[in-house]
Amino acid sequence: MDTIPVAKREGVLVVLSGPSGVGKNTVLNVVAKLDSNILLGISATTRTPRPGETDGVNYLFKTKKEFERMIINDELFEFAEYNGNYYGSPKQEVQNWIAMGNAAIIEIEVQGANKVREKYPEAIFIFLAPPSMKALITRLRGRNTESEDKIQARYKTACYEITQAYHYDYIVINDDIREAASEVVQIVHSELMRVKRNKSTIDFFIEETKQDCKE
Ligand code: 5GP
């Protein structure tokens, strides 16, 4: 059987948002296991690591000065201040991966996502929601890493964030982690199969038939 050379497909930038405590990192870790071709962009932040978090794995933990240098050097897709800390997503690795026809997911809160939407309208936006807002506050308390004041502040932010879900392309409910992760992977795969990202494959087939189909 002849092998068909795979024509170059266009990659896709996927932005995943959702309120604090909804389980974005947990879901994304399962996404990476389900499809190792999906790159997870690692954000930079000035917040202090939580117990169990590792530099270069969960985040790139930066000082304020280091972070501001990244802003000046235009190294970030976007950055935002969230609960008193800077968060931003470095561009280079993600853009290189996408340029090779792959998908990359960056996790960004809604303000940052709005900025990315303006700058990169071709990106795909997924909102990860909890099964209910009651479940969200239970999860925030269950983390046992923050004071009740901080939890209430995150919950208030979440109340606003949920209103922004209307602007997203997809909503995934994180009731069961594996199911939510598999839904994210399905969205990414479908997006990669869109005709608009595979025009060169169609061009290739047409080219291949040119001799045979001359009238
Ligand atoms: P946490 O401190 O709970 O890890 O994250 C707080 C918020 O920052 C979350 O809503 C998370 O989605 C968001 N976040 C993480 N990385 C980025 C980023 O690169 N840019 C922006 N704007 N927000 C981010």
mmCIF file of N, CA, C and O in Angstrom, residues 143-188:
data_model
loop_
_atom_site.group_PDB
_atom_site.id
_atom_site.type_symbol
_atom_site.label_atom_id
_atom_site.label_comp_id
_atom_site.label_asym_id
_atom_site.label_seq_id
_atom_site.Cartn_x
_atom_site.Cartn_y
_atom_site.Cartn_z
ATOM 1 N N ARG A 143 -9.022 22.084 50.218
ATOM 2 C CA ARG A 143 -7.589 22.176 49.917
ATOM 3 C C ARG A 143 -6.770 22.421 51.180
ATOM 4 O O ARG A 143 -5.584 22.125 51.223
ATOM 5 N N ASN A 144 -7.452 23.024 52.201
ATOM 6 C CA ASN A 144 -6.803 23.243 53.501
ATOM 7 C C ASN A 144 -5.503 24.015 53.438
ATOM 8 O O ASN A 144 -4.608 23.812 54.245
ATOM 9 N N THR A 145 -5.353 24.872 52.434
ATOM 10 C CA THR A 145 -4.081 25.591 52.295
ATOM 11 C C THR A 145 -4.265 27.082 52.531
ATOM 12 O O THR A 145 -3.296 27.810 52.573
ATOM 13 N N GLU A 146 -5.515 27.540 52.675
ATOM 14 C CA GLU A 146 -5.723 28.979 52.768
ATOM 15 C C GLU A 146 -6.704 29.345 53.866
ATOM 16 O O GLU A 146 -7.537 28.520 54.263
ATOM 17 N N SER A 147 -6.591 30.603 54.324
ATOM 18 C CA SER A 147 -7.503 31.081 55.359
ATOM 19 C C SER A 147 -8.913 31.234 54.772
ATOM 20 O O SER A 147 -9.075 31.342 53.551
ATOM 21 N N GLU A 148 -9.922 31.286 55.672
ATOM 22 C CA GLU A 148 -11.318 31.441 55.223
ATOM 23 C C GLU A 148 -11.478 32.757 54.434
ATOM 24 O O GLU A 148 -12.210 32.798 53.448
ATOM 25 N N ASP A 149 -10.725 33.813 54.847
ATOM 26 C CA ASP A 149 -10.813 35.099 54.136
ATOM 27 C C ASP A 149 -10.394 34.948 52.686
ATOM 28 O O ASP A 149 -11.046 35.451 51.766
ATOM 29 N N LYS A 150 -9.269 34.236 52.510
ATOM 30 C CA LYS A 150 -8.744 34.034 51.142
ATOM 31 C C LYS A 150 -9.715 33.181 50.328
ATOM 32 O O LYS A 150 -9.917 33.427 49.135
ATOM 33 N N ILE A 151 -10.305 32.187 50.988
ATOM 34 C CA ILE A 151 -11.263 31.315 50.297
ATOM 35 C C ILE A 151 -12.471 32.138 49.845
ATOM 36 O O ILE A 151 -12.930 32.025 48.709
ATOM 37 N N GLN A 152 -12.948 33.020 50.745
ATOM 38 C CA GLN A 152 -14.103 33.865 50.403
ATOM 39 C C GLN A 152 -13.753 34.782 49.235
ATOM 40 O O GLN A 152 -14.574 35.010 48.346
ATOM 41 N N ALA A 153 -12.491 35.298 49.230
ATOM 42 C CA ALA A 153 -12.055 36.178 48.132
ATOM 43 C C ALA A 153 -12.055 35.394 46.819
ATOM 44 O O ALA A 153 -12.524 35.888 45.785
ATOM 45 N N ARG A 154 -11.559 34.153 46.850
ATOM 46 C CA ARG A 154 -11.527 33.329 45.628
ATOM 47 C C ARG A 154 -12.954 33.023 45.161
ATOM 48 O O ARG A 154 -13.234 32.998 43.966
ATOM 49 N N TYR A 155 -13.858 32.788 46.142
ATOM 50 C CA TYR A 155 -15.247 32.465 45.792
ATOM 51 C C TYR A 155 -15.918 33.675 45.122
ATOM 52 O O TYR A 155 -16.627 33.543 44.127
ATOM 53 N N LYS A 156 -15.648 34.881 45.682
ATOM 54 C CA LYS A 156 -16.207 36.124 45.092
ATOM 55 C C LYS A 156 -15.733 36.260 43.655
ATOM 56 O O LYS A 156 -16.505 36.604 42.759
ATOM 57 N N THR A 157 -14.423 36.007 43.449
ATOM 58 C CA THR A 157 -13.875 36.084 42.083
ATOM 59 C C THR A 157 -14.585 35.058 41.200
ATOM 60 O O THR A 157 -14.939 35.347 40.061
ATOM 61 N N ALA A 158 -14.814 33.859 41.760
ATOM 62 C CA ALA A 158 -15.465 32.785 40.992
ATOM 63 C C ALA A 158 -16.871 33.191 40.547
ATOM 64 O O ALA A 158 -17.317 32.837 39.452
ATOM 65 N N CYS A 159 -17.578 33.960 41.414
ATOM 66 C CA CYS A 159 -18.942 34.390 41.075
ATOM 67 C C CYS A 159 -18.914 35.259 39.819
ATOM 68 O O CYS A 159 -19.803 35.186 38.967
ATOM 69 N N TYR A 160 -17.870 36.099 39.702
ATOM 70 C CA TYR A 160 -17.718 36.919 38.492
ATOM 71 C C TYR A 160 -17.293 36.036 37.314
ATOM 72 O O TYR A 160 -17.847 36.126 36.212
ATOM 73 N N GLU A 161 -16.332 35.162 37.567
ATOM 74 C CA GLU A 161 -15.767 34.339 36.484
ATOM 75 C C GLU A 161 -16.839 33.517 35.773
ATOM 76 O O GLU A 161 -16.813 33.375 34.554
ATOM 77 N N ILE A 162 -17.778 32.998 36.552
ATOM 78 C CA ILE A 162 -18.799 32.130 35.964
ATOM 79 C C ILE A 162 -19.646 32.917 34.958
ATOM 80 O O ILE A 162 -20.090 32.372 33.950
ATOM 81 N N THR A 163 -19.790 34.232 35.181
ATOM 82 C CA THR A 163 -20.580 35.046 34.233
ATOM 83 C C THR A 163 -19.851 35.183 32.889
ATOM 84 O O THR A 163 -20.470 35.490 31.876
ATOM 85 N N GLN A 164 -18.542 34.987 32.907
ATOM 86 C CA GLN A 164 -17.746 35.152 31.683
ATOM 87 C C GLN A 164 -17.765 33.916 30.796
ATOM 88 O O GLN A 164 -17.264 33.928 29.675
ATOM 89 N N ALA A 165 -18.323 32.827 31.322
ATOM 90 C CA ALA A 165 -18.335 31.562 30.573
ATOM 91 C C ALA A 165 -19.077 31.705 29.240
ATOM 92 O O ALA A 165 -18.785 30.983 28.286
ATOM 93 N N TYR A 166 -20.007 32.680 29.154
ATOM 94 C CA TYR A 166 -20.730 32.910 27.900
ATOM 95 C C TYR A 166 -19.804 33.192 26.725
ATOM 96 O O TYR A 166 -20.144 32.951 25.580
ATOM 97 N N HIS A 167 -18.628 33.756 27.017
ATOM 98 C CA HIS A 167 -17.730 34.164 25.924
ATOM 99 C C HIS A 167 -16.852 33.029 25.419
ATOM 100 O O HIS A 167 -16.046 33.224 24.517
ATOM 101 N N TYR A 168 -16.975 31.865 26.033
ATOM 102 C CA TYR A 168 -16.102 30.739 25.661
ATOM 103 C C TYR A 168 -16.726 29.906 24.540
ATOM 104 O O TYR A 168 -17.917 30.019 24.263
ATOM 105 N N ASP A 169 -15.899 29.071 23.895
ATOM 106 C CA ASP A 169 -16.413 28.212 22.819
ATOM 107 C C ASP A 169 -17.029 26.936 23.374
ATOM 108 O O ASP A 169 -17.930 26.356 22.767
ATOM 109 N N TYR A 170 -16.474 26.440 24.476
ATOM 110 C CA TYR A 170 -16.923 25.161 25.043
ATOM 111 C C TYR A 170 -17.016 25.287 26.559
ATOM 112 O O TYR A 170 -16.234 26.035 27.167
ATOM 113 N N ILE A 171 -17.924 24.517 27.141
ATOM 114 C CA ILE A 171 -17.958 24.402 28.602
ATOM 115 C C ILE A 171 -17.850 22.916 28.955
ATOM 116 O O ILE A 171 -18.523 22.076 28.363
ATOM 117 N N VAL A 172 -16.950 22.612 29.875
ATOM 118 C CA VAL A 172 -16.776 21.235 30.336
ATOM 119 C C VAL A 172 -17.035 21.252 31.833
ATOM 120 O O VAL A 172 -16.490 22.100 32.559
ATOM 121 N N ILE A 173 -17.884 20.348 32.309
ATOM 122 C CA ILE A 173 -18.186 20.290 33.745
ATOM 123 C C ILE A 173 -17.251 19.273 34.394
ATOM 124 O O ILE A 173 -17.193 18.120 33.961
ATOM 125 N N ASN A 174 -16.527 19.720 35.400
ATOM 126 C CA ASN A 174 -15.609 18.793 36.076
ATOM 127 C C ASN A 174 -16.299 18.124 37.273
ATOM 128 O O ASN A 174 -16.116 18.528 38.423
ATOM 129 N N ASP A 175 -17.085 17.088 36.938
ATOM 130 C CA ASP A 175 -17.708 16.296 37.991
ATOM 131 C C ASP A 175 -16.815 15.087 38.221
ATOM 132 O O ASP A 175 -16.417 14.785 39.344
ATOM 133 N N ASP A 176 -16.452 14.420 37.112
ATOM 134 C CA ASP A 176 -15.543 13.288 37.161
ATOM 135 C C ASP A 176 -14.277 13.708 36.388
ATOM 136 O O ASP A 176 -14.363 14.099 35.215
ATOM 137 N N ILE A 177 -13.118 13.661 37.063
ATOM 138 C CA ILE A 177 -11.878 14.199 36.471
ATOM 139 C C ILE A 177 -11.557 13.551 35.122
ATOM 140 O O ILE A 177 -11.240 14.228 34.139
ATOM 141 N N ARG A 178 -11.637 12.214 35.076
ATOM 142 C CA ARG A 178 -11.274 11.498 33.849
ATOM 143 C C ARG A 178 -12.202 11.849 32.696
ATOM 144 O O ARG A 178 -11.771 12.035 31.562
ATOM 145 N N GLU A 179 -13.481 11.957 33.048
ATOM 146 C CA GLU A 179 -14.468 12.298 32.011
ATOM 147 C C GLU A 179 -14.219 13.718 31.480
ATOM 148 O O GLU A 179 -14.233 13.953 30.277
ATOM 149 N N ALA A 180 -13.965 14.638 32.417
ATOM 150 C CA ALA A 180 -13.718 16.023 32.003
ATOM 151 C C ALA A 180 -12.463 16.085 31.123
ATOM 152 O O ALA A 180 -12.452 16.749 30.087
ATOM 153 N N ALA A 181 -11.411 15.363 31.531
ATOM 154 C CA ALA A 181 -10.160 15.372 30.760
ATOM 155 C C ALA A 181 -10.409 14.790 29.371
ATOM 156 O O ALA A 181 -9.924 15.334 28.365
ATOM 157 N N SER A 182 -11.183 13.708 29.322
ATOM 158 C CA SER A 182 -11.439 13.086 28.030
ATOM 159 C C SER A 182 -12.261 14.020 27.138
ATOM 160 O O SER A 182 -12.061 14.078 25.919
ATOM 161 N N GLU A 183 -13.153 14.804 27.734
ATOM 162 C CA GLU A 183 -13.918 15.775 26.938
ATOM 163 C C GLU A 183 -13.007 16.869 26.380
ATOM 164 O O GLU A 183 -13.151 17.280 25.233
ATOM 165 N N VAL A 184 -12.044 17.298 27.197
ATOM 166 C CA VAL A 184 -11.096 18.315 26.716
ATOM 167 C C VAL A 184 -10.297 17.750 25.532
ATOM 168 O O VAL A 184 -10.126 18.412 24.502
ATOM 169 N N VAL A 185 -9.850 16.504 25.662
ATOM 170 C CA VAL A 185 -9.075 15.881 24.579
ATOM 171 C C VAL A 185 -9.935 15.775 23.307
ATOM 172 O O VAL A 185 -9.471 16.075 22.206
ATOM 173 N N GLN A 186 -11.209 15.392 23.481
ATOM 174 C CA GLN A 186 -12.107 15.287 22.312
ATOM 175 C C GLN A 186 -12.246 16.634 21.610
ATOM 176 O O GLN A 186 -12.244 16.710 20.376
ATOM 177 N N ILE A 187 -12.367 17.697 22.397
ATOM 178 C CA ILE A 187 -12.499 19.037 21.800
ATOM 179 C C ILE A 187 -11.236 19.355 20.992
ATOM 180 O O ILE A 187 -11.303 19.793 19.846
ATOM 181 N N VAL A 188 -10.079 19.103 21.611
ATOM 182 C CA VAL A 188 -8.797 19.417 20.943
ATOM 183 C C VAL A 188 -8.687 18.624 19.639
ATOM 184 O O VAL A 188 -8.356 19.173 18.585
#
